């Protein structure tokens, strides 16, 4: 694996999930990361991604250097040809090239602005690092995708699946703030590659981008979507059509036990952080159906297998 | 030791002090923390606690991950049943459970609000982590206690004591801001378990909580309290009676050499940071009587023995 | 080496450059830093210095603890005899002495205020740590110098030099903000000790301090200065004469390819971060003449040789 910036960087999905699960059972004695350094750049806050990726790197023997861009370092310029006489002190061309001198892998978190769809879809921050870094780049959640989360999701579904071809429902849920579509996008892309029946359910106006949905079924009736579901993945996202907006939704989309009554005793997933009683009700999160903590735990092994494969490729 | 959230978690006080002092002399070759991770969560600033605990963990072979909650991560909700549609993005139930997936021990610093006594005494933050984490929890200073500091204090007094039963005076001193009672509380609790004559001296209105003081003598005349003292521990705290308030105190309570003249050449202690010439005068801090730096050094060995005992218990 | 706070701490310049270059080729197996801790204190932002010094320390086997003073810890007081009843919670006397308990080397970054020349030249922060710490102190850029940068610069010039005695030109360049003279100062001091012909070029009003310049030639005509140059080191600094001010400069001092046409195909250097098309034009930074990334890479080996020599000296 040369980089891990989107799901499409995975060739061998079954193999990578199998290897992640075996890393979870037993950390290998030979540490492929010894003497190697992971640099993690955060343009946005992070709990799980920060800690699970740091832990994964250290399990491989890597050193980890963490930078909160903007507070620890310098404001970055991304525009080519910019005359930098204002608030940006460093261009990504230098930042990425310099970090490549100190780090063997660079991992970047950069959320979308949610104002300008075209700009967000250009993935300027992530792609600039990919372009100007001379070492592999890992996506810690970008404007449009969160492939490490999606890999952890796939591992978690495999661990919990008890049927030949499970029904997996991705359900939109309410949230007071405008959130990116990135987690939902990568989850959909990941599920499209697994042996599952995927249904997306969301209110009108919240359909994901056509190039993400492809021919995946979208059901605007949440309870109908939940019928016979084996897995319900809950997540808010802001509107793609009315880009970045929080629309007025009449019905209550919060996921509670009552709504799951016609599911196949569905396991409930969420990438966390989750707003209780807004996105998912206490009665679900505190029940046996919730596998959100196991899912968060799998972030470590998703990151570990990705870093391991990248290191093996650059040796 | 299962957790270290208060002095009462110590069964074997003499044994733990002895082991800390032996760790100070010689770091053991076998590293009980190898492959284990300490997660440190700071809701408030920290210098000594942060660095000494990190150093202690690394001396044991542990990896350390540090989070400044609020700037690095997400604002946390602590109320059960909360409808999280406002500024809190994550509930402590998830945060503690998830951190337990990545860390083998979780250490938490969370100061009191000093507005609502009952709420502070409920130790909501610390106890929430203790309740929802599945790994041991260490107190890096909570609303009402600072047991790692108190253990370092006990080590320091033992190292410097030259009499059978020393007189130890805890003296209140002035400070421009309202500070917690936590250091004073834990110091009193610790001294009550050692072979010392403990006297607390503070202005009227600054008596510590009755359940902390118990039958310890409180002397409102500072100079009288200092007579024949072998150790003077200086520390400001805000009023417990007029909870969280800075009261108008007529007399000057700053500790200087003149006040110590009738002591038994007392050693002077403070947990640091100390405001010079407000809490303690330069002539004391720059004298041979001050053992504040040695005391700060012992923070490392206090933390090391606590982490070591917890790791030995979870093996 | 006992400390590294200025160029003058280097006795054996040729030897130290040779050792740094050999560390770059091959990291030694024996790790002199094992069991030792580097504490890094940042009063200001940092990217290269933070990461290269952390990496250097880890290459030597050291543990690294990083503190952003002010956000992670407590505001520090530096004045002797201060009555600390205002916003400063801790005096540098305690902070430095305590850090010396936890760290084997203390590294400090503290920029000048650029308001009061005399105060900046007193190097209060750096010198306070040097005075009150009981362990060696390393300068990560202080009010008036950046000796780790200057050592990396010397390594870079030696690596790229192809003539017996190269002509090295330090050129002032424009910048929207008032910047310290520290990088320029240390570069001049370093070049004065090497076998180079050094010329400084800057607009009238921007001459560096007389005690730095000594008898180094200052040429106010930039293009004339660049004639036959083998190396052009570009850097902005605020006025020393009109201390800390950004003066009105008529001519354009941005370094572009046209200005270098009469140079000896000069290699172009900058300490970074560099504002593109203000300090140096894209056509230079994106050309073969630019060696700024190699120069940034050498920061690691400059820091490594300095830390190694300090550790060897304290054994």
PDB file of C-alpha atoms in Angstrom, chain A residues 45-160:
ATOM      1  CA  UNK A  45      -9.908  18.108  17.124  1.00  0.00           C
ATOM      2  CA  UNK A  46      -9.611  14.374  17.548  1.00  0.00           C
ATOM      3  CA  UNK A  47      -9.900  11.826  20.343  1.00  0.00           C
ATOM      4  CA  UNK A  48     -10.249   8.315  18.907  1.00  0.00           C
ATOM      5  CA  UNK A  49      -8.324   8.944  15.709  1.00  0.00           C
ATOM      6  CA  UNK A  50      -5.473  10.601  17.588  1.00  0.00           C
ATOM      7  CA  UNK A  51      -5.131   7.972  20.274  1.00  0.00           C
ATOM      8  CA  UNK A  52      -5.858   4.855  18.221  1.00  0.00           C
ATOM      9  CA  UNK A  53      -3.439   5.839  15.464  1.00  0.00           C
ATOM     10  CA  UNK A  54      -0.739   6.792  17.974  1.00  0.00           C
ATOM     11  CA  UNK A  55      -1.263   3.488  19.746  1.00  0.00           C
ATOM     12  CA  UNK A  56      -1.212   1.535  16.487  1.00  0.00           C
ATOM     13  CA  UNK A  57       2.060   3.164  15.453  1.00  0.00           C
ATOM     14  CA  UNK A  58       3.674   2.412  18.798  1.00  0.00           C
ATOM     15  CA  UNK A  59       2.499  -1.204  18.654  1.00  0.00           C
ATOM     16  CA  UNK A  60       4.532  -1.396  15.435  1.00  0.00           C
ATOM     17  CA  UNK A  61       7.553   0.146  17.170  1.00  0.00           C
ATOM     18  CA  UNK A  62       7.238   3.590  15.531  1.00  0.00           C
ATOM     19  CA  UNK A  63       7.980   6.909  17.137  1.00  0.00           C
ATOM     20  CA  UNK A  64       5.058   9.359  16.924  1.00  0.00           C
ATOM     21  CA  UNK A  65       5.203  13.144  16.641  1.00  0.00           C
ATOM     22  CA  UNK A  66       1.899  15.021  16.944  1.00  0.00           C
ATOM     23  CA  UNK A  67       1.287  18.583  15.762  1.00  0.00           C
ATOM     24  CA  UNK A  68      -1.849  20.643  16.284  1.00  0.00           C
ATOM     25  CA  UNK A  69      -1.471  22.854  13.215  1.00  0.00           C
ATOM     26  CA  UNK A  70      -2.396  26.454  13.916  1.00  0.00           C
ATOM     27  CA  UNK A  71      -1.674  26.345  17.641  1.00  0.00           C
ATOM     28  CA  UNK A  72       1.676  24.515  17.744  1.00  0.00           C
ATOM     29  CA  UNK A  73       2.970  25.574  14.323  1.00  0.00           C
ATOM     30  CA  UNK A  74       2.305  28.073  11.546  1.00  0.00           C
ATOM     31  CA  UNK A  75      -0.833  28.867   9.525  1.00  0.00           C
ATOM     32  CA  UNK A  76      -0.467  27.172   6.128  1.00  0.00           C
ATOM     33  CA  UNK A  77      -1.041  28.521   2.614  1.00  0.00           C
ATOM     34  CA  UNK A  78      -2.394  26.053   0.030  1.00  0.00           C
ATOM     35  CA  UNK A  79      -2.883  28.210  -3.072  1.00  0.00           C
ATOM     36  CA  UNK A  80      -0.275  27.938  -5.825  1.00  0.00           C
ATOM     37  CA  UNK A  81       1.338  31.207  -6.775  1.00  0.00           C
ATOM     38  CA  UNK A  82       0.039  33.005  -3.684  1.00  0.00           C
ATOM     39  CA  UNK A  83       1.772  36.221  -2.686  1.00  0.00           C
ATOM     40  CA  UNK A  84       2.035  35.412   1.004  1.00  0.00           C
ATOM     41  CA  UNK A  85       1.860  38.883   2.513  1.00  0.00           C
ATOM     42  CA  UNK A  86      -1.055  38.250   4.851  1.00  0.00           C
ATOM     43  CA  UNK A  87      -1.778  35.746   7.651  1.00  0.00           C
ATOM     44  CA  UNK A  88      -0.267  32.547   6.222  1.00  0.00           C
ATOM     45  CA  UNK A  89       3.351  32.044   7.247  1.00  0.00           C
ATOM     46  CA  UNK A  90       4.213  28.812   5.432  1.00  0.00           C
ATOM     47  CA  UNK A  91       3.231  27.153   2.163  1.00  0.00           C
ATOM     48  CA  UNK A  92       2.200  23.508   2.137  1.00  0.00           C
ATOM     49  CA  UNK A  93       4.920  22.887  -0.470  1.00  0.00           C
ATOM     50  CA  UNK A  94       7.590  23.536   2.156  1.00  0.00           C
ATOM     51  CA  UNK A  95       5.630  22.091   5.088  1.00  0.00           C
ATOM     52  CA  UNK A  96       5.013  18.774   3.329  1.00  0.00           C
ATOM     53  CA  UNK A  97       8.546  18.538   1.966  1.00  0.00           C
ATOM     54  CA  UNK A  98      10.086  19.359   5.339  1.00  0.00           C
ATOM     55  CA  UNK A  99       7.860  16.947   7.265  1.00  0.00           C
ATOM     56  CA  UNK A 100       8.939  14.295   4.783  1.00  0.00           C
ATOM     57  CA  UNK A 101      12.505  14.827   6.044  1.00  0.00           C
ATOM     58  CA  UNK A 102      11.499  14.103   9.659  1.00  0.00           C
ATOM     59  CA  UNK A 103       8.758  11.497   9.204  1.00  0.00           C
ATOM     60  CA  UNK A 104       8.425   8.193   7.357  1.00  0.00           C
ATOM     61  CA  UNK A 105       4.643   8.513   7.119  1.00  0.00           C
ATOM     62  CA  UNK A 106       2.534  11.681   7.375  1.00  0.00           C
ATOM     63  CA  UNK A 107      -1.055  11.438   8.629  1.00  0.00           C
ATOM     64  CA  UNK A 108      -3.400  14.398   8.195  1.00  0.00           C
ATOM     65  CA  UNK A 109      -6.807  15.365   9.576  1.00  0.00           C
ATOM     66  CA  UNK A 110      -8.510  18.223   7.716  1.00  0.00           C
ATOM     67  CA  UNK A 111     -12.271  18.686   7.823  1.00  0.00           C
ATOM     68  CA  UNK A 112     -14.269  20.430   5.074  1.00  0.00           C
ATOM     69  CA  UNK A 113     -15.367  24.051   5.341  1.00  0.00           C
ATOM     70  CA  UNK A 114     -18.911  22.995   4.270  1.00  0.00           C
ATOM     71  CA  UNK A 115     -19.353  26.308   2.462  1.00  0.00           C
ATOM     72  CA  UNK A 116     -18.020  25.552  -1.018  1.00  0.00           C
ATOM     73  CA  UNK A 117     -18.801  22.048  -2.288  1.00  0.00           C
ATOM     74  CA  UNK A 118     -16.391  22.155  -5.191  1.00  0.00           C
ATOM     75  CA  UNK A 119     -13.528  23.273  -2.969  1.00  0.00           C
ATOM     76  CA  UNK A 120     -14.265  20.600  -0.368  1.00  0.00           C
ATOM     77  CA  UNK A 121     -14.433  17.939  -3.081  1.00  0.00           C
ATOM     78  CA  UNK A 122     -11.031  19.011  -4.374  1.00  0.00           C
ATOM     79  CA  UNK A 123      -9.569  17.775  -1.041  1.00  0.00           C
ATOM     80  CA  UNK A 124      -7.060  20.601  -1.190  1.00  0.00           C
ATOM     81  CA  UNK A 125      -5.332  19.929   2.128  1.00  0.00           C
ATOM     82  CA  UNK A 126      -5.023  16.159   1.834  1.00  0.00           C
ATOM     83  CA  UNK A 127      -4.111  16.252  -1.841  1.00  0.00           C
ATOM     84  CA  UNK A 128      -1.536  18.987  -1.289  1.00  0.00           C
ATOM     85  CA  UNK A 129       0.227  16.834   1.266  1.00  0.00           C
ATOM     86  CA  UNK A 130      -0.011  13.861  -1.097  1.00  0.00           C
ATOM     87  CA  UNK A 131       1.442  15.969  -3.911  1.00  0.00           C
ATOM     88  CA  UNK A 132       4.266  17.661  -2.038  1.00  0.00           C
ATOM     89  CA  UNK A 133       5.240  15.026   0.529  1.00  0.00           C
ATOM     90  CA  UNK A 134       7.893  12.539  -0.497  1.00  0.00           C
ATOM     91  CA  UNK A 135       6.628   9.934   1.989  1.00  0.00           C
ATOM     92  CA  UNK A 136       3.284   8.061   2.200  1.00  0.00           C
ATOM     93  CA  UNK A 137       0.207   9.966   3.397  1.00  0.00           C
ATOM     94  CA  UNK A 138      -2.624   8.626   5.577  1.00  0.00           C
ATOM     95  CA  UNK A 139      -6.065  10.229   5.798  1.00  0.00           C
ATOM     96  CA  UNK A 140      -7.190  10.826   9.414  1.00  0.00           C
ATOM     97  CA  UNK A 141     -10.520  12.175   8.067  1.00  0.00           C
ATOM     98  CA  UNK A 142     -10.590  14.597   5.214  1.00  0.00           C
ATOM     99  CA  UNK A 143     -13.223  16.812   3.611  1.00  0.00           C
ATOM    100  CA  UNK A 144     -15.031  13.914   1.948  1.00  0.00           C
ATOM    101  CA  UNK A 145     -13.807  10.656   3.478  1.00  0.00           C
ATOM    102  CA  UNK A 146     -12.726   8.814   6.612  1.00  0.00           C
ATOM    103  CA  UNK A 147     -11.238   5.563   5.323  1.00  0.00           C
ATOM    104  CA  UNK A 148      -9.618   4.462   8.623  1.00  0.00           C
ATOM    105  CA  UNK A 149     -13.058   4.634  10.246  1.00  0.00           C
ATOM    106  CA  UNK A 150     -14.580   2.659   7.383  1.00  0.00           C
ATOM    107  CA  UNK A 151     -11.954  -0.058   7.747  1.00  0.00           C
ATOM    108  CA  UNK A 152     -12.683  -0.324  11.480  1.00  0.00           C
ATOM    109  CA  UNK A 153     -16.392  -0.492  10.588  1.00  0.00           C
ATOM    110  CA  UNK A 154     -15.797  -3.363   8.187  1.00  0.00           C
ATOM    111  CA  UNK A 155     -13.789  -5.279  10.804  1.00  0.00           C
ATOM    112  CA  UNK A 156     -16.546  -4.725  13.376  1.00  0.00           C
ATOM    113  CA  UNK A 157     -19.290  -5.932  11.032  1.00  0.00           C
ATOM    114  CA  UNK A 158     -17.298  -9.039  10.177  1.00  0.00           C
ATOM    115  CA  UNK A 159     -16.707  -9.777  13.869  1.00  0.00           C
ATOM    116  CA  UNK A 160     -20.421  -9.501  14.678  1.00  0.00           C
TER     117      UNK A 160
END
